[in-house]
Short mmCIF file of C-alpha atoms and ligand atoms in Angstrom, two decimals:
data_model
loop_
_atom_site.label_atom_id
_atom_site.label_comp_id
_atom_site.label_asym_id
_atom_site.label_seq_id
_atom_site.Cartn_x
_atom_site.Cartn_y
_atom_site.Cartn_z
CA UNK M 1 -5.52 22.05 1.97
CA UNK M 2 -7.18 18.37 -0.10
CA UNK M 3 -6.47 16.07 2.46
CA UNK M 4 -8.67 12.20 0.87
CA UNK M 5 -7.26 10.13 1.77
CA UNK M 6 -4.67 8.07 4.40
CA UNK M 7 -2.75 4.66 4.30
CA UNK M 8 -3.13 3.58 8.19
CA UNK M 9 0.02 1.40 8.61
CA UNK M 10 -2.10 0.85 11.52
CA UNK M 11 -0.74 -2.95 11.62
CA UNK M 12 3.76 -3.28 12.25
CA UNK M 13 4.21 -7.36 11.37
CA UNK M 14 4.80 -9.13 8.53
CA UNK M 15 5.02 -12.69 7.04
CA UNK M 16 7.10 -11.52 4.19
CA UNK M 17 10.69 -10.79 3.80
CA UNK M 18 9.97 -9.00 0.78
CA UNK M 19 14.01 -6.61 -0.30
CA UNK M 20 13.49 -3.08 -0.80
CA UNK M 21 10.26 -2.90 1.73
CA UNK M 22 10.05 0.72 3.01
CA UNK M 23 7.35 0.03 6.01
CA UNK M 24 9.58 -1.91 7.87
CA UNK M 25 7.87 -1.65 11.50
CA UNK M 26 9.00 -5.04 13.29
CA UNK M 27 11.43 -3.53 15.07
CA UNK M 28 8.84 -1.58 17.00
CA UNK M 29 7.98 -1.99 20.46
CA UNK M 30 4.73 -1.11 20.80
CA UNK M 31 1.83 -1.65 18.54
CA UNK M 32 -1.27 0.46 17.98
CA UNK M 33 -4.17 -1.01 19.96
CA UNK M 34 -7.44 -1.65 18.35
CA UNK M 35 -9.55 1.48 20.94
CA UNK M 36 -6.27 4.45 19.55
CA UNK M 37 -7.34 2.96 16.14
CA UNK M 38 -10.70 4.21 16.71
CA UNK M 39 -9.36 7.14 17.86
CA UNK M 40 -7.06 7.79 14.92
CA UNK M 41 -10.44 6.62 12.57
CA UNK M 42 -12.55 9.22 14.47
CA UNK M 43 -9.40 12.07 14.13
CA UNK M 44 -9.40 10.98 9.85
CA UNK M 45 -13.04 11.30 9.53
CA UNK M 46 -14.03 14.85 11.32
CA UNK M 47 -10.59 15.91 9.51
CA UNK M 48 -12.71 15.68 6.75
CA UNK M 49 -10.93 12.92 4.78
CA UNK M 50 -12.93 10.00 2.56
CA UNK M 51 -10.76 7.46 2.16
CA UNK M 52 -9.00 5.34 4.71
CA UNK M 53 -6.32 1.90 3.19
CA UNK M 54 -5.55 -0.35 6.02
CA UNK M 55 -2.23 -1.13 5.57
CA UNK M 56 1.01 -3.03 7.22
CA UNK M 57 3.40 -4.90 8.04
CA UNK M 58 -0.07 -6.77 7.05
CA UNK M 59 -3.25 -5.53 7.34
CA UNK M 60 -5.09 -9.24 6.87
CA UNK M 61 -2.68 -10.85 10.43
CA UNK M 62 -4.49 -8.39 12.32
CA UNK M 63 -7.83 -9.70 14.49
CA UNK M 64 -9.41 -6.52 14.05
CA UNK M 65 -8.87 -5.21 11.17
CA UNK M 66 -12.42 -6.36 10.06
CA UNK M 67 -13.82 -4.52 12.71
CA UNK M 68 -11.88 -1.62 12.04
CA UNK M 69 -13.05 -1.77 8.76
CA UNK M 70 -16.45 -2.67 9.49
CA UNK M 71 -16.81 1.02 11.92
CA UNK M 72 -14.51 3.56 9.38
CA UNK M 73 -18.02 1.56 7.46
CA UNK M 74 -19.96 2.44 9.77
CA UNK M 75 -18.60 6.53 9.75
CA UNK M 76 -19.60 6.97 6.20
CA UNK M 77 -15.42 6.61 5.18
CA UNK M 78 -14.00 4.84 1.76
CA UNK M 79 -12.18 1.85 2.67
CA UNK M 80 -9.65 0.28 1.31
CA UNK M 81 -7.03 -2.64 2.54
CA UNK M 82 -3.43 -2.75 0.45
CA UNK M 83 -2.55 -6.52 1.41
CA UNK M 84 -0.20 -9.27 -0.02
CA UNK M 85 -2.85 -11.53 0.18
CA UNK M 86 -2.98 -13.90 3.13
CA UNK M 87 -6.12 -12.84 4.85
CA UNK M 88 -7.87 -11.94 1.14
CA UNK M 89 -9.84 -14.82 2.36
CA UNK M 90 -12.98 -16.80 1.14
CA UNK M 91 -14.75 -16.99 5.06
CA UNK M 92 -12.62 -12.87 5.70
CA UNK M 93 -14.89 -11.51 2.59
CA UNK M 94 -18.07 -13.20 3.18
CA UNK M 95 -18.29 -11.94 7.04
CA UNK M 96 -16.69 -7.81 6.05
CA UNK M 97 -17.18 -7.55 2.07
CA UNK M 98 -20.46 -5.59 2.87
CA UNK M 99 -17.44 -3.27 4.78
CA UNK M 100 -14.95 -2.98 2.08
CA UNK M 101 -14.67 -0.49 -1.26
CA UNK M 102 -11.09 -1.51 -2.41
CA UNK M 103 -8.72 -4.28 -1.90
CA UNK M 104 -4.90 -3.83 -3.42
CA UNK M 105 -3.11 -7.02 -3.99
CA UNK M 106 1.15 -6.51 -4.55
CA UNK M 107 2.61 -8.80 -7.02
CA UNK M 108 6.02 -8.12 -8.89
CA UNK M 109 6.05 -10.71 -11.25
CA UNK M 110 4.40 -13.80 -13.66
CA UNK M 111 7.05 -15.89 -12.26
CA UNK M 112 7.31 -17.29 -8.80
CA UNK M 113 11.01 -17.19 -8.71
CA UNK M 114 10.78 -13.79 -9.89
CA UNK M 115 8.36 -13.01 -6.64
CA UNK M 116 10.11 -15.35 -4.49
CA UNK M 117 13.53 -14.25 -5.29
CA UNK M 118 12.24 -10.39 -3.89
CA UNK M 119 10.95 -11.84 -1.03
CA UNK M 120 7.07 -12.01 -1.89
CA UNK M 121 6.39 -15.30 -0.38
CA UNK M 122 7.39 -19.16 -0.31
CA UNK M 123 7.13 -19.70 -4.47
CA UNK M 124 3.39 -20.27 -5.27
CA UNK M 125 2.15 -15.58 -5.10
CA UNK M 126 1.31 -16.21 -8.86
CA UNK M 127 -1.24 -18.58 -7.94
CA UNK M 128 -2.75 -16.96 -4.32
CA UNK M 129 -2.82 -13.89 -6.29
CA UNK M 130 -5.11 -15.51 -9.16
CA UNK M 131 -7.40 -17.34 -7.23
CA UNK M 132 -7.95 -14.38 -4.32
CA UNK M 133 -8.44 -12.18 -7.30
CA UNK M 134 -11.40 -13.84 -8.15
CA UNK M 135 -13.39 -14.14 -5.05
CA UNK M 136 -12.85 -10.07 -5.36
CA UNK M 137 -14.43 -10.13 -7.96
CA UNK M 138 -16.89 -12.41 -6.96
CA UNK M 139 -17.83 -9.99 -4.25
CA UNK M 140 -18.18 -7.25 -6.28
CA UNK M 141 -15.68 -5.79 -4.23
CA UNK M 142 -12.62 -2.37 -6.16
CA UNK M 143 -9.69 -4.63 -6.89
CA UNK M 144 -6.64 -2.98 -7.49
CA UNK M 145 -2.57 -3.92 -8.61
CA UNK M 146 0.07 -2.94 -7.27
CA UNK M 147 4.06 -3.41 -8.91
CA UNK M 148 7.08 -2.89 -7.93
CA UNK M 149 9.39 -2.00 -10.99
CA UNK M 150 12.76 -3.08 -9.61
CA UNK M 151 15.87 -5.11 -11.60
CA UNK M 152 14.36 -8.43 -11.90
CA UNK M 153 10.93 -7.51 -13.48
CA UNK M 154 11.75 -3.88 -15.70
CA UNK M 155 12.67 -6.55 -18.33
CA UNK M 156 9.00 -8.58 -17.65
CA UNK M 157 5.88 -8.37 -19.84
CA UNK M 158 3.43 -8.47 -17.15
CA UNK M 159 0.74 -8.44 -19.74
CA UNK M 160 -0.48 -12.06 -19.48
CA UNK M 161 -0.91 -11.68 -16.24
CA UNK M 162 -2.86 -8.44 -15.61
CA UNK M 163 -5.17 -9.26 -18.50
CA UNK M 164 -6.11 -12.82 -16.35
CA UNK M 165 -6.61 -10.54 -12.45
CA UNK M 166 -8.72 -7.89 -14.39
CA UNK M 167 -8.48 -5.30 -11.61
CA UNK M 168 -9.68 -1.68 -11.95
CA UNK M 169 -6.84 -0.19 -11.66
CA UNK M 170 -3.15 -1.24 -12.38
CA UNK M 171 -0.76 1.12 -10.51
CA UNK M 172 3.36 0.48 -11.09
CA UNK M 173 6.36 2.24 -9.03
CA UNK M 174 9.59 2.15 -9.63
CA UNK M 175 11.39 0.46 -6.38
CA UNK M 176 12.00 3.25 -4.10
CA UNK M 177 15.31 3.60 -1.76
CA UNK M 178 14.52 4.71 1.45
CA UNK M 179 17.33 5.90 4.44
CA UNK M 180 16.74 3.53 7.35
CA UNK M 181 14.39 1.47 5.78
CA UNK M 182 15.24 -0.67 2.85
CA UNK M 183 18.20 1.23 2.18
CA UNK M 184 21.00 -1.08 2.40
CA UNK M 185 19.30 -4.26 1.34
CA UNK M 186 18.30 -3.00 -1.95
CA UNK M 187 21.36 -1.58 -3.98
CA UNK M 188 21.43 -4.43 -6.60
CA UNK M 189 17.41 -3.82 -7.57
CA UNK M 190 17.01 -0.35 -8.37
CA UNK M 191 16.93 1.03 -11.44
CA UNK M 192 16.98 4.21 -13.54
CA UNK M 193 13.84 6.13 -14.35
CA UNK M 194 14.84 5.11 -18.53
CA UNK M 195 14.36 1.70 -17.58
CA UNK M 196 11.27 2.51 -15.26
CA UNK M 197 10.16 4.05 -18.10
CA UNK M 198 10.66 0.87 -21.23
CA UNK M 199 8.69 -1.26 -18.66
CA UNK M 200 5.90 1.73 -18.51
CA UNK M 201 5.88 1.75 -22.44
CA UNK M 202 5.29 -2.59 -23.00
CA UNK M 203 2.41 -1.97 -21.32
CA UNK M 204 0.27 1.46 -21.92
CA UNK M 205 -2.34 -0.38 -23.57
CA UNK M 206 -2.94 -1.82 -20.19
CA UNK M 207 -2.88 1.92 -18.96
CA UNK M 208 -1.24 1.23 -15.96
CA UNK M 209 -1.05 4.17 -13.20
CA UNK M 210 2.85 5.13 -13.09
CA UNK M 211 4.82 6.29 -10.12
CA UNK M 212 8.46 7.57 -10.47
CA UNK M 213 10.77 8.37 -6.87
CA UNK M 214 9.97 11.85 -7.64
CA UNK M 215 6.43 11.21 -7.33
CA UNK M 216 5.90 9.75 -3.83
CA UNK M 217 7.59 12.15 -1.99
CA UNK M 218 5.26 14.30 -0.17
CA UNK M 219 2.18 12.62 -1.84
CA UNK M 220 1.03 10.36 0.47
CA UNK M 221 -0.62 11.01 4.10
CA UNK M 222 0.52 8.54 6.07
CA UNK M 223 0.00 7.18 9.33
CA UNK M 224 2.58 4.58 11.12
CA UNK M 225 2.04 2.49 14.39
CA UNK M 226 3.26 4.47 16.74
CA UNK M 227 -0.45 6.39 15.77
CA UNK M 228 2.01 9.39 13.75
CA UNK M 229 2.52 10.81 10.56
CA UNK M 230 4.83 9.70 8.35
CA UNK M 231 6.82 10.97 5.78
CA UNK M 232 8.90 10.26 2.70
CA UNK M 233 11.63 13.76 2.81
CA UNK M 234 13.64 13.13 0.28
CA UNK M 235 14.81 9.49 0.85
CA UNK M 236 14.03 9.87 4.44
CA UNK M 237 11.00 9.26 6.80
CA UNK M 238 10.04 12.50 8.67
CA UNK M 239 7.55 11.17 12.06
CA UNK M 240 4.95 13.91 13.61
CA UNK M 241 3.93 13.05 17.59
CA UNK M 242 1.49 10.61 17.84
CA UNK M 243 -1.63 11.81 16.98
CA UNK M 244 -3.72 10.77 19.72
CA UNK M 245 -1.49 12.39 21.93
CA UNK M 246 -1.42 15.92 20.26
CA UNK M 247 -4.27 15.43 17.98
CA UNK M 248 -4.53 15.76 14.31
CA UNK M 249 -3.91 19.02 13.07
CA UNK M 250 -0.87 19.53 15.34
CA UNK M 251 0.22 15.67 14.46
CA UNK M 252 0.06 17.75 10.64
CA UNK M 253 1.76 20.01 11.06
CA UNK M 254 4.90 18.25 12.11
CA UNK M 255 5.34 16.71 9.06
CA UNK M 256 5.39 17.88 4.91
CA UNK M 257 2.77 16.98 2.74
CA UNK M 258 2.16 18.42 -1.12
CA UNK M 259 -1.71 18.09 -1.89
CA UNK M 260 -0.52 18.71 -5.58
CA UNK M 261 1.47 16.22 -5.77
CA UNK M 262 -1.13 13.74 -4.90
CA UNK M 263 -3.59 15.25 -7.65
CA UNK M 264 -1.07 14.86 -9.97
CA UNK M 265 0.70 11.42 -9.35
CA UNK M 266 -3.51 10.45 -9.01
CA UNK M 267 -4.82 9.79 -5.63
CA UNK M 268 -7.60 11.10 -7.26
CA UNK M 269 -9.67 9.29 -8.97
CA UNK M 270 -13.87 8.02 -8.84
CA UNK M 271 -13.89 5.67 -5.68
S1 LIG N 301 4.53 -7.94 1.72
FE1 LIG N 301 4.06 -5.61 1.76
S2 LIG N 301 4.75 -4.88 4.63
FE2 LIG N 301 5.42 -7.22 3.60
S3 LIG N 301 7.19 -6.97 3.48
FE3 LIG N 301 6.73 -6.81 1.44
S4 LIG N 301 6.26 -4.56 1.27
FE4 LIG N 301 6.69 -4.89 3.70
#
């Protein structure tokens, strides 16, 4: 089985309130300690996984993200952060840039009001992401942009923004409904496959890497803030027992994962 990269949602809390968020862990009464995270990172490395994406919630709010990055890099892992930009500051990059290969920043629109209406920040996200991208480029860390296409932005032309930010990769996701996560909040934001395709066609020259709802099902390896694998199976999540209790192999056997779909959605690329 191809086990190349993993999204480690180790930090449950976030300062944004995105309506479509499908990583709502804040009601968790448990979060992983630093030592539990280290144990999981060791297991990930021993299982032959090559790349670790630190995600949340918002991972840059964690006081020990930098130390987890350093530890992972020392083990030889390719490291990445998926962030809304909050803690990706000059000081953070100065201290930890040598331990980071990729940073993914999330932004959906070139219009401050649209991001705000989606719950993404307090109305200055465009300015913030542009500033952060300049800082990231200066360090030599590779930059990825994630955009969720939904009812509020599917007719927009984001070319100017992407040309300004100049990411190495631009990932474009069709808004995804997940039961018990965003299900009650996003009925007005869903779009059809055709509307998603129209958005892609408008931006084809920028070579977006697109993921439809179908492509996202069972094509990611993800660990939640309880240390469990979780998986999107038919638009709801299933969970394993915690990895630090049963080990990575047993936990992996408790979820479904389709490595072919991982490759089909472009999961393997030049890291
Ligand atoms: S920034 Fe990410 S984790 Fe935070 S609410 Fe938005 S989608 Fe969820």
